[in-house]
XYZ file of C-alpha atoms in Angstrom:
672
model
C 218.895 51.556 -106.830
C 221.359 52.984 -109.056
C 222.922 51.336 -112.097
C 226.237 52.714 -113.236
C 226.716 51.500 -116.768
C 230.193 50.749 -118.325
C 231.574 52.692 -120.957
C 231.836 50.761 -124.222
C 235.509 52.126 -124.572
C 236.723 50.556 -121.487
C 236.748 47.125 -122.861
C 240.456 46.297 -121.411
C 239.158 47.084 -117.921
C 235.735 45.375 -118.335
C 237.721 42.111 -119.394
C 239.647 42.334 -116.113
C 236.395 42.082 -114.186
C 234.879 45.673 -114.078
C 231.231 45.020 -113.214
C 228.269 47.251 -113.211
C 228.107 48.770 -109.558
C 224.590 48.222 -108.328
C 223.943 49.741 -104.888
C 220.687 49.286 -103.050
C 219.172 51.659 -100.727
C 216.458 51.552 -98.303
C 213.058 53.308 -99.007
C 211.536 53.450 -102.385
C 213.074 51.427 -105.394
C 213.733 52.164 -109.048
C 211.369 52.262 -112.000
C 212.138 48.948 -113.947
C 212.414 49.877 -117.558
C 211.998 47.159 -120.037
C 214.415 47.629 -122.956
C 212.653 47.681 -126.183
C 215.341 45.887 -128.280
C 215.411 42.591 -129.994
C 217.847 40.002 -131.040
C 220.410 38.077 -128.981
C 223.951 39.030 -127.335
C 225.157 35.516 -128.060
C 228.106 35.633 -130.455
C 229.471 33.119 -132.920
C 231.098 29.893 -131.519
C 234.614 29.424 -132.864
C 234.529 25.958 -134.448
C 236.516 23.238 -132.770
C 240.349 22.676 -134.315
C 240.111 20.110 -137.064
C 243.313 17.750 -137.415
C 244.031 15.126 -139.974
C 245.314 11.645 -138.644
C 246.713 8.910 -140.748
C 243.879 6.537 -141.740
C 244.066 3.341 -139.703
C 245.654 4.594 -136.541
C 242.592 3.563 -134.421
C 244.427 4.035 -130.935
C 245.578 7.632 -131.881
C 242.170 8.461 -133.050
C 240.545 6.981 -129.709
C 243.005 9.032 -127.544
C 242.305 12.127 -129.547
C 238.599 11.808 -128.846
C 239.214 11.321 -124.965
C 241.344 14.635 -124.968
C 238.551 16.833 -126.876
C 235.847 15.262 -124.442
C 237.868 16.637 -121.421
C 238.524 20.076 -123.291
C 236.709 23.112 -121.505
C 234.214 24.708 -123.993
C 235.461 28.073 -125.259
C 232.135 29.632 -125.668
C 231.673 32.101 -122.694
C 228.933 31.868 -120.082
C 226.337 34.603 -120.795
C 223.759 33.377 -118.334
C 223.679 34.989 -114.698
C 225.618 33.100 -112.248
C 222.440 32.046 -110.256
C 220.816 30.516 -113.257
C 223.893 28.545 -114.102
C 224.077 27.337 -110.199
C 220.154 26.368 -110.557
C 220.432 25.072 -114.013
C 217.267 27.249 -114.948
C 216.664 29.239 -118.166
C 218.040 32.537 -118.327
C 216.940 35.564 -120.331
C 220.206 37.481 -119.644
C 218.351 40.606 -118.629
C 219.671 42.868 -116.053
C 218.073 41.612 -113.816
C 216.794 38.424 -115.589
C 213.202 37.562 -115.144
C 213.962 34.267 -113.261
C 216.083 36.321 -110.420
C 213.209 38.767 -110.166
C 210.775 36.079 -109.745
C 212.987 34.550 -107.195
C 213.718 37.596 -105.685
C 217.450 36.765 -105.594
C 220.845 38.844 -106.543
C 221.370 38.489 -110.424
C 225.207 38.570 -111.328
C 227.114 38.031 -114.447
C 230.863 37.075 -115.152
C 233.073 39.943 -116.244
C 233.109 38.597 -120.055
C 229.286 38.551 -119.998
C 228.999 42.246 -118.716
C 231.608 43.264 -121.413
C 229.659 41.412 -124.284
C 226.504 42.954 -123.166
C 227.827 46.521 -122.727
C 229.531 46.157 -126.279
C 226.285 44.924 -127.796
C 224.135 47.966 -126.337
C 226.812 50.344 -127.507
C 226.799 48.989 -131.056
C 222.955 49.399 -131.544
C 219.425 48.322 -130.366
C 220.159 44.450 -130.879
C 220.301 43.425 -127.396
C 217.594 41.699 -125.238
C 219.113 42.988 -121.951
C 216.897 44.480 -119.239
C 218.591 47.319 -117.189
C 217.374 48.708 -114.055
C 217.888 52.525 -113.858
C 217.302 55.281 -111.399
C 214.131 57.229 -111.862
C 214.156 61.075 -112.090
C 213.839 63.053 -109.025
C 210.464 64.593 -110.216
C 208.224 63.041 -112.814
C 205.157 64.889 -113.378
C 201.997 63.274 -114.451
C 201.195 63.255 -118.257
C 197.590 64.190 -117.312
C 198.630 67.540 -115.665
C 200.509 68.873 -118.309
C 198.793 70.576 -121.154
C 201.749 70.559 -123.598
C 202.820 67.371 -125.679
C 206.425 66.880 -126.662
C 206.452 66.639 -130.383
C 209.696 64.757 -130.578
C 211.493 62.577 -127.800
C 214.991 62.155 -127.122
C 216.011 58.596 -127.289
C 218.582 56.554 -125.154
C 221.080 54.161 -126.563
C 218.638 51.149 -126.506
C 216.015 53.040 -128.836
C 213.604 54.074 -125.763
C 212.558 57.646 -124.954
C 214.393 59.117 -121.754
C 212.463 58.678 -118.467
C 211.848 62.397 -118.430
C 210.471 62.518 -121.721
C 208.291 59.764 -121.597
C 206.782 61.166 -118.356
C 205.639 64.239 -120.142
C 204.209 62.423 -123.262
C 200.688 61.932 -123.812
C 199.291 58.803 -122.462
C 198.384 56.324 -124.956
C 196.610 53.758 -122.691
C 193.516 54.744 -124.134
C 193.299 54.194 -127.931
C 190.977 55.539 -130.503
C 189.072 52.187 -130.732
C 186.091 53.745 -128.774
C 185.188 57.340 -128.745
C 184.207 57.142 -125.022
C 187.710 56.008 -123.678
C 188.264 59.295 -122.037
C 191.241 58.317 -119.928
C 192.991 61.385 -121.783
C 191.256 63.245 -124.368
C 187.650 62.661 -126.029
C 187.616 62.567 -129.703
C 191.218 63.014 -130.138
C 193.271 61.577 -132.858
C 195.657 58.864 -131.594
C 197.724 56.312 -133.158
C 197.614 52.636 -132.062
C 200.377 51.659 -129.674
C 201.198 48.866 -127.243
C 199.201 48.981 -124.014
C 202.386 49.583 -121.957
C 204.832 50.294 -124.791
C 206.487 53.631 -125.920
C 204.093 56.619 -125.527
C 202.175 55.074 -122.716
C 202.244 55.557 -118.862
C 201.725 52.621 -116.658
C 198.918 53.360 -114.250
C 200.939 52.176 -111.476
C 204.318 53.932 -110.782
C 206.861 51.526 -109.656
C 208.863 52.597 -106.483
C 209.820 49.005 -105.429
C 212.865 46.860 -105.404
C 213.098 43.254 -106.345
C 214.073 41.830 -102.976
C 211.937 44.113 -100.853
C 208.770 41.959 -100.456
C 205.900 42.760 -98.206
C 208.264 44.397 -95.540
C 209.077 47.257 -98.120
C 205.403 47.692 -98.737
C 204.678 47.954 -95.126
C 207.702 50.026 -94.575
C 206.230 52.957 -96.181
C 202.822 53.027 -94.130
C 201.373 56.341 -93.104
C 201.312 56.892 -89.296
C 198.481 55.469 -87.434
C 196.975 58.889 -87.061
C 196.920 59.789 -90.692
C 195.718 56.305 -91.694
C 192.689 56.983 -89.230
C 191.926 59.931 -91.272
C 192.329 58.444 -94.624
C 189.820 55.499 -93.404
C 187.494 57.974 -92.239
C 187.267 59.816 -95.342
C 186.867 56.627 -97.397
C 183.745 55.585 -95.259
C 182.422 59.342 -95.251
C 182.836 59.627 -99.266
C 183.156 56.189 -100.967
C 181.422 53.853 -98.897
C 178.073 55.389 -98.958
C 177.667 54.651 -102.599
C 179.752 51.531 -103.053
C 178.816 49.740 -99.667
C 180.301 46.275 -99.813
C 182.635 46.313 -96.964
C 181.452 45.235 -93.589
C 182.601 47.859 -91.598
C 183.018 46.098 -88.082
C 184.789 43.298 -89.301
C 186.986 45.535 -91.491
C 188.042 47.863 -88.294
C 188.544 44.757 -86.109
C 191.114 43.434 -88.527
C 192.409 47.116 -88.932
C 192.840 47.926 -85.296
C 194.358 44.376 -84.619
C 197.026 45.006 -87.532
C 198.226 48.245 -85.969
C 198.396 46.913 -82.526
C 201.081 44.263 -83.698
C 204.905 44.756 -83.295
C 206.729 45.611 -85.987
C 208.232 42.329 -86.964
C 204.612 40.564 -86.861
C 203.538 43.476 -89.345
C 205.867 42.148 -92.022
C 204.065 38.931 -91.988
C 200.464 40.213 -92.606
C 198.171 38.929 -95.267
C 199.350 40.955 -98.295
C 195.727 41.032 -99.673
C 194.813 42.811 -96.455
C 197.637 45.160 -97.051
C 196.421 46.059 -100.683
C 192.940 46.809 -99.243
C 194.689 48.904 -96.773
C 196.726 51.114 -99.293
C 193.499 51.083 -101.705
C 191.502 52.767 -99.153
C 194.163 55.127 -98.344
C 194.522 55.965 -101.997
C 190.905 56.753 -102.256
C 190.589 58.482 -99.091
C 193.444 60.721 -100.187
C 191.670 61.579 -103.490
C 188.965 63.176 -101.385
C 191.197 65.138 -99.073
C 192.155 68.742 -99.444
C 195.573 69.617 -100.748
C 197.289 72.478 -101.586
C 197.527 71.523 -105.511
C 196.139 68.968 -107.465
C 199.430 67.480 -108.219
C 200.498 66.875 -104.781
C 197.235 65.353 -104.054
C 197.270 63.173 -107.234
C 200.961 61.960 -106.494
C 199.988 61.078 -102.986
C 197.273 59.058 -103.905
C 199.076 57.457 -106.834
C 201.921 56.302 -104.502
C 199.429 54.800 -102.132
C 197.851 52.924 -105.168
C 201.085 51.652 -106.433
C 201.797 50.231 -102.779
C 198.353 48.566 -103.198
C 199.462 47.147 -106.479
C 203.029 45.848 -105.074
C 200.994 44.068 -102.014
C 198.875 42.241 -104.547
C 201.946 41.247 -106.702
C 203.495 39.802 -103.221
C 200.266 38.141 -102.697
C 200.326 36.763 -106.275
C 196.880 37.845 -107.191
C 196.751 36.275 -110.637
C 197.080 32.660 -109.499
C 195.092 33.174 -106.185
C 192.460 35.302 -104.739
C 190.583 36.130 -101.710
C 187.559 38.569 -100.721
C 190.144 40.893 -99.372
C 192.042 40.715 -102.671
C 189.021 41.431 -104.837
C 187.669 44.391 -102.739
C 191.099 45.985 -102.868
C 191.237 45.564 -106.890
C 187.468 46.822 -107.062
C 188.537 49.847 -105.258
C 191.734 50.261 -107.296
C 189.379 50.561 -110.381
C 187.537 53.318 -109.124
C 190.673 54.911 -108.160
C 191.849 54.702 -111.804
C 188.873 56.072 -113.255
C 189.266 58.986 -110.813
C 192.718 59.319 -111.987
C 191.806 59.811 -115.397
C 192.844 56.201 -116.351
C 189.378 54.947 -117.371
C 190.414 52.389 -120.061
C 193.196 51.285 -117.637
C 190.401 50.664 -115.200
C 188.516 48.793 -117.747
C 191.293 46.315 -118.270
C 192.019 46.124 -114.419
C 188.281 45.419 -113.773
C 188.530 42.280 -116.281
C 191.109 40.599 -113.814
C 189.184 40.986 -110.673
C 185.826 40.008 -112.422
C 187.442 36.672 -113.635
C 188.935 36.138 -109.853
C 185.217 36.794 -108.701
C 184.047 33.960 -111.323
C 187.090 31.804 -109.894
C 185.721 32.312 -106.393
C 182.391 31.722 -107.374
C 180.868 34.793 -106.126
C 178.617 34.636 -108.932
C 176.848 31.574 -107.580
C 174.219 31.459 -104.991
C 176.091 31.056 -101.564
C 173.380 28.853 -100.330
C 174.276 26.469 -102.882
C 178.194 26.661 -103.271
C 178.953 27.276 -99.647
C 175.778 26.110 -97.739
C 177.819 25.834 -94.510
C 179.257 29.111 -94.646
C 178.126 31.709 -91.743
C 175.290 34.158 -92.572
C 177.644 37.037 -92.500
C 179.750 35.506 -95.216
C 177.280 34.593 -97.487
C 176.026 38.285 -97.267
C 179.350 39.438 -97.989
C 179.738 37.100 -100.930
C 176.382 38.505 -102.230
C 177.499 42.323 -101.511
C 180.696 41.844 -103.101
C 179.421 40.225 -106.496
C 176.846 43.147 -106.408
C 179.553 45.585 -106.491
C 181.768 43.804 -109.186
C 178.399 43.549 -111.237
C 177.479 47.220 -110.517
C 180.803 48.536 -111.826
C 180.872 46.274 -114.905
C 177.607 47.124 -115.987
C 177.624 50.843 -115.661
C 181.152 51.487 -116.753
C 180.709 49.542 -119.979
C 177.480 51.616 -120.498
C 179.879 54.671 -120.490
C 182.588 53.071 -122.577
C 180.337 51.535 -124.842
C 182.265 48.336 -124.328
C 180.736 44.567 -123.911
C 179.732 43.668 -120.347
C 181.531 40.674 -118.778
C 179.524 40.107 -115.443
C 176.534 38.385 -117.269
C 176.474 34.931 -115.634
C 175.094 34.765 -112.227
C 172.277 32.980 -110.173
C 172.646 35.207 -107.003
C 168.970 36.293 -106.445
C 168.650 39.850 -105.786
C 166.230 39.497 -102.987
C 168.538 37.295 -101.250
C 170.412 40.563 -100.302
C 168.050 40.947 -97.158
C 167.874 43.170 -93.936
C 167.885 39.951 -91.595
C 171.011 38.736 -93.339
C 172.711 42.028 -93.047
C 171.805 42.349 -89.275
C 172.531 38.835 -88.525
C 175.436 38.403 -85.898
C 176.216 34.608 -87.055
C 179.955 34.901 -88.491
C 181.157 38.098 -86.652
C 183.917 36.096 -85.017
C 185.409 34.595 -88.490
C 188.180 36.240 -90.473
C 186.016 37.193 -93.677
C 189.171 38.092 -95.601
C 190.391 34.762 -96.203
C 187.445 32.646 -96.500
C 186.878 30.863 -99.683
C 190.215 31.595 -100.858
C 191.342 29.935 -104.227
C 194.918 28.827 -104.132
C 194.768 27.391 -107.509
C 192.472 28.701 -110.006
C 192.477 25.735 -112.049
C 191.283 23.702 -109.200
C 187.763 23.530 -108.418
C 188.116 22.816 -104.570
C 188.191 25.764 -102.050
C 190.581 25.674 -98.929
C 188.606 25.544 -95.559
C 188.521 29.018 -93.677
C 190.855 29.788 -90.804
C 189.991 29.479 -87.137
C 187.666 31.795 -85.886
C 188.791 34.585 -83.557
C 186.508 36.858 -81.303
C 186.185 40.240 -82.228
C 187.312 42.944 -79.799
C 184.731 45.478 -78.710
C 183.987 48.156 -81.162
C 184.462 51.760 -81.045
C 181.553 54.068 -81.794
C 182.614 54.758 -85.275
C 183.516 50.966 -86.344
C 179.911 50.191 -86.432
C 176.626 51.595 -88.178
C 173.195 51.702 -86.815
C 170.582 49.116 -87.965
C 168.438 51.751 -89.881
C 171.467 52.766 -91.816
C 172.426 49.110 -92.571
C 168.970 48.556 -93.827
C 169.153 51.605 -96.149
C 172.482 50.453 -97.466
C 170.983 47.216 -98.594
C 167.672 48.798 -99.888
C 170.162 50.835 -102.190
C 172.037 47.834 -103.214
C 168.909 46.050 -104.216
C 167.633 49.209 -106.286
C 170.937 49.422 -107.907
C 171.177 45.761 -108.686
C 167.773 45.742 -110.135
C 168.493 48.664 -112.351
C 171.830 47.022 -113.278
C 170.055 44.017 -114.661
C 167.673 46.131 -116.762
C 170.527 48.141 -118.206
C 172.830 45.353 -118.950
C 170.231 43.647 -120.962
C 168.743 46.295 -122.736
C 171.605 48.712 -123.042
C 175.032 47.501 -122.343
C 174.856 44.579 -124.919
C 173.413 46.460 -128.001
C 175.747 49.642 -127.409
C 178.819 47.510 -127.172
C 177.855 46.342 -130.821
C 176.549 49.442 -132.257
C 173.128 48.117 -132.534
C 169.713 49.715 -132.322
C 168.381 49.922 -128.793
C 164.795 48.945 -130.053
C 163.530 47.135 -133.250
C 160.078 48.809 -133.114
C 158.110 51.929 -131.674
C 156.132 49.457 -129.388
C 159.457 47.839 -128.211
C 160.935 51.171 -127.248
C 157.729 52.146 -125.160
C 157.884 49.021 -123.479
C 161.316 49.314 -122.391
C 160.802 52.995 -121.217
C 157.660 51.817 -119.249
C 159.762 48.986 -117.799
C 162.266 51.653 -116.568
C 159.817 53.740 -115.117
C 158.114 50.824 -113.404
C 161.159 49.682 -111.651
C 162.021 53.333 -110.674
C 158.605 54.054 -108.929
C 159.481 50.784 -106.920
C 162.255 52.108 -105.451
C 161.557 54.227 -101.807
C 161.009 58.041 -101.955
C 164.477 58.592 -100.116
C 166.104 57.369 -103.359
C 163.963 59.195 -105.776
C 162.981 62.668 -104.545
C 164.169 65.263 -106.871
C 163.404 68.295 -104.738
C 166.773 70.046 -104.282
C 165.449 71.757 -101.033
C 164.649 68.557 -99.507
C 167.905 67.038 -100.278
C 169.445 70.297 -98.628
C 167.463 69.376 -95.458
C 168.472 65.848 -95.706
C 172.179 66.263 -96.258
C 172.555 67.737 -92.744
C 171.008 64.677 -91.109
C 171.395 61.866 -93.490
C 174.570 62.694 -95.904
C 175.059 59.062 -96.717
C 171.318 58.734 -97.983
C 171.648 62.105 -100.185
C 174.784 60.577 -102.008
C 172.991 57.354 -102.575
C 170.067 59.434 -103.849
C 172.188 61.369 -106.372
C 174.126 58.346 -107.570
C 170.907 56.416 -108.518
C 169.167 59.273 -109.841
C 172.130 60.169 -112.174
C 172.334 56.314 -113.340
C 168.672 56.025 -113.918
C 168.089 59.038 -115.824
C 171.234 58.741 -117.896
C 169.944 55.355 -119.039
C 166.269 56.944 -119.664
C 167.839 59.513 -121.747
C 169.680 57.166 -124.022
C 166.499 55.107 -124.576
C 164.513 58.179 -125.357
C 167.168 59.462 -127.872
C 167.552 56.119 -129.541
C 166.466 55.473 -132.799
C 165.949 52.814 -135.566
C 165.436 54.535 -138.834
C 164.838 51.028 -140.713
C 162.152 49.988 -138.312
C 160.492 53.487 -138.159
C 161.740 54.343 -134.704
C 162.170 58.085 -134.177
C 164.206 59.849 -131.254
C 161.993 61.452 -128.798
C 163.809 64.725 -128.558
C 161.480 65.950 -125.798
C 161.736 63.049 -124.010
C 165.516 62.672 -123.984
C 165.866 66.565 -123.057
C 163.762 66.190 -119.932
C 165.635 62.891 -118.965
C 168.976 64.637 -119.675
C 167.919 67.617 -117.726
C 167.236 65.458 -114.428
C 170.169 63.293 -115.020
C 172.405 66.466 -115.178
C 170.810 68.171 -112.374
C 171.714 65.133 -110.350
C 175.485 66.152 -111.060
C 174.565 70.133 -110.407
C 172.983 69.035 -106.811
C 176.192 66.981 -105.953
C 177.957 69.928 -106.830
C 176.043 72.094 -104.700
C 176.093 69.791 -101.697
C 179.374 67.930 -101.894
C 181.514 70.295 -104.066
C 184.718 68.489 -103.340
C 183.625 65.090 -104.144
C 181.830 66.211 -107.392
C 185.434 67.238 -108.719
C 186.782 63.887 -107.816
C 184.254 61.188 -109.208
C 185.028 60.590 -113.062
C 181.837 58.390 -113.447
C 179.718 61.436 -112.457
C 181.540 64.051 -114.300
C 181.709 61.550 -117.320
C 177.902 61.283 -117.490
C 177.149 64.765 -117.051
C 179.596 65.454 -119.918
C 177.765 63.088 -122.069
C 174.356 64.250 -120.955
C 175.148 68.015 -121.980
C 176.879 66.797 -125.108
C 173.824 65.158 -126.291
C 171.502 67.934 -125.054
C 173.616 70.125 -127.480
C 173.410 67.717 -130.611
C 169.716 67.360 -129.769
C 169.239 71.315 -129.605
C 171.186 71.469 -133.010
C 168.310 69.831 -134.878
C 165.653 72.422 -136.358
C 162.416 72.053 -134.410
C 159.459 70.866 -136.622
C 156.708 73.574 -137.814
C 153.081 73.325 -137.260
C 150.303 73.196 -140.051
C 150.424 76.922 -139.994
C 154.206 77.096 -140.608
C 154.768 78.248 -137.006
C 157.431 76.955 -134.744
C 156.855 76.323 -131.077
C 159.310 75.752 -128.686
C 158.697 73.526 -125.429
C 159.893 75.214 -122.214
C 162.366 72.300 -121.880
C 164.393 73.891 -124.768
C 165.270 76.646 -122.545
C 166.075 74.563 -119.560
C 168.316 72.563 -121.719
C 170.273 75.199 -122.944
C 170.670 76.820 -119.756
C 172.178 73.309 -118.438
C 174.706 73.301 -121.036
C 175.893 76.864 -119.732
C 175.960 75.881 -116.120
C 178.034 72.563 -117.083
C 180.517 74.751 -118.792
C 180.651 77.254 -115.752
C 181.386 74.248 -113.550
C 183.900 72.646 -115.830
C 185.913 75.988 -115.675
C 186.104 75.160 -111.893
C 187.311 71.673 -111.731
C 190.132 69.883 -113.486
C 192.355 72.691 -113.717
C 195.033 72.358 -116.517
C 194.283 68.638 -117.390
C 194.426 68.140 -120.952
C 191.166 65.814 -120.653
C 189.099 68.677 -119.225
C 190.556 71.202 -121.441
C 189.425 69.066 -124.588
C 186.013 68.162 -122.963
C 185.472 72.103 -122.708
C 186.469 72.881 -126.246
C 184.145 69.767 -127.552
C 180.956 71.062 -125.730
C 181.899 74.808 -126.714
C 181.927 73.852 -130.196
C 178.624 71.930 -129.798
C 177.081 74.612 -128.183
C 177.840 77.035 -131.048
C 175.804 74.766 -133.353
C 172.758 75.138 -131.301
C 169.781 76.366 -133.476
C 167.013 76.512 -130.930
């Protein structure tokens, strides 16, 4: 869609009816650029003519009043024709918000266009909104290592699209040193979340009138979609196994079998889930360049976001919608938008509360099938897990804090149950109005088609998935209560030495209760396991990384006022195991290790803490001799290895460059 703007010097032609020529095209739509201009385009209204009439002439005065009442007002109509016809409020944007919401055409009278054009040329005083054509090539801000020092501004006071595309993203401000969407420990000035100097996490390719058919029109081919979905279940599903594979594939195959006209009436939340899985699958595919892979994945994620907008995800929700938003948050993290992911996760977490996923399904949906109840538990565990461990990394408050879902209700029997397989899980328990406490009844059941081999998992794998989820759930409960909340308030983790020892003992007891398949640290055993059970190997590495990272924080914590000192040796030992989980992931699944932001960021924090601890001069014994524990040499080697790996992933991303610089500076201060 293109907008040809009028020249401010063609006032005479414009007054005769020259309108902005808007031509729509098929395919991808334009970026919608909000104009950063205040004020009004309303001009002064000329006062009505005042006549003096002789006093006492009542009949003449009455006749004059009747004539005035019939006079047409001489104030021009500045609202769009659609709003005038509907008698609704118009903000006089190009297009106006009312027409955008209605997805209707937005046209103005020639006089209204003339006044708006004149106001734009006279300065940034107008509040008009204009749709402009996006540039043919827009590079990601994160892929450029150069920052434009000064931007060229357009006549509406905004930086040009090309300039803003190359500017440093400011969606992560300096309010927290751990918001690493862009650069850690960088000096940045506050800005509006999506204002000048920021990059919206979802690129906009869509037109106002396109709706769901436009989103469906850009689907990949069935063959490409199959590859991306298979990659998702290979790389993502093992560590976040909240989707029910059998029912997903049943709906997936049913959708692709539909004729084109029926595809356009598909549930928009299901299309959002499709595109979110395509986006994550693309992130783990091999592409000729990082930029090509990133642009393709971002396009799919933008399509997922547009499908959610069509679905009206802010005032209604479903399990499919929350699943899609959950996956989009992980996509944003991997795409170097961690703070955007944190904000986005806040939306789907509240939607999960609105669906009452935080409540025990045996209480709130007692008549639901066994499978639906199990899916509700698994989805809440996934929301809880993401919120807890992301807030630990970002040092921000947790939100998924209220729940009565028992961890042990996530049982093997419930996972293996066939009760509910003929139900449409995606539309169960939909909340159409979030202000209502009622839930719309589920749709009629439909029998599932016979599954293909890759549509189902064996019972042993399903049981191991449930065990992994329960372990992570137990760990998350311990972390949220003892680490997330105090870290978000910059409070000491412990209030006495005894308290610290008891917390460390609680973490160790919990870890020992986990099955051996999730706690083995032997790299040789994992190498043998990866060929037979790669899914279990990924789960082992993710749990190991999370557990030892939290144990490292506990050992390193101190409370000077209460006499609690940092246990340097214990912190180094825990950090060694935590960072080696990343090294093992790199050795066994190198391409995946280069994608997972959560793993990379934990490893960066661990190596940085190791460097800070090694910069503390070791204590001397009674004879004045300094003894070094072997863990010191291991820890130093860990930093060297981490810097070598950092040279092999991330490329020219500014965030990775800055991380390496920060780690190199910390390494130079090591005294051991």
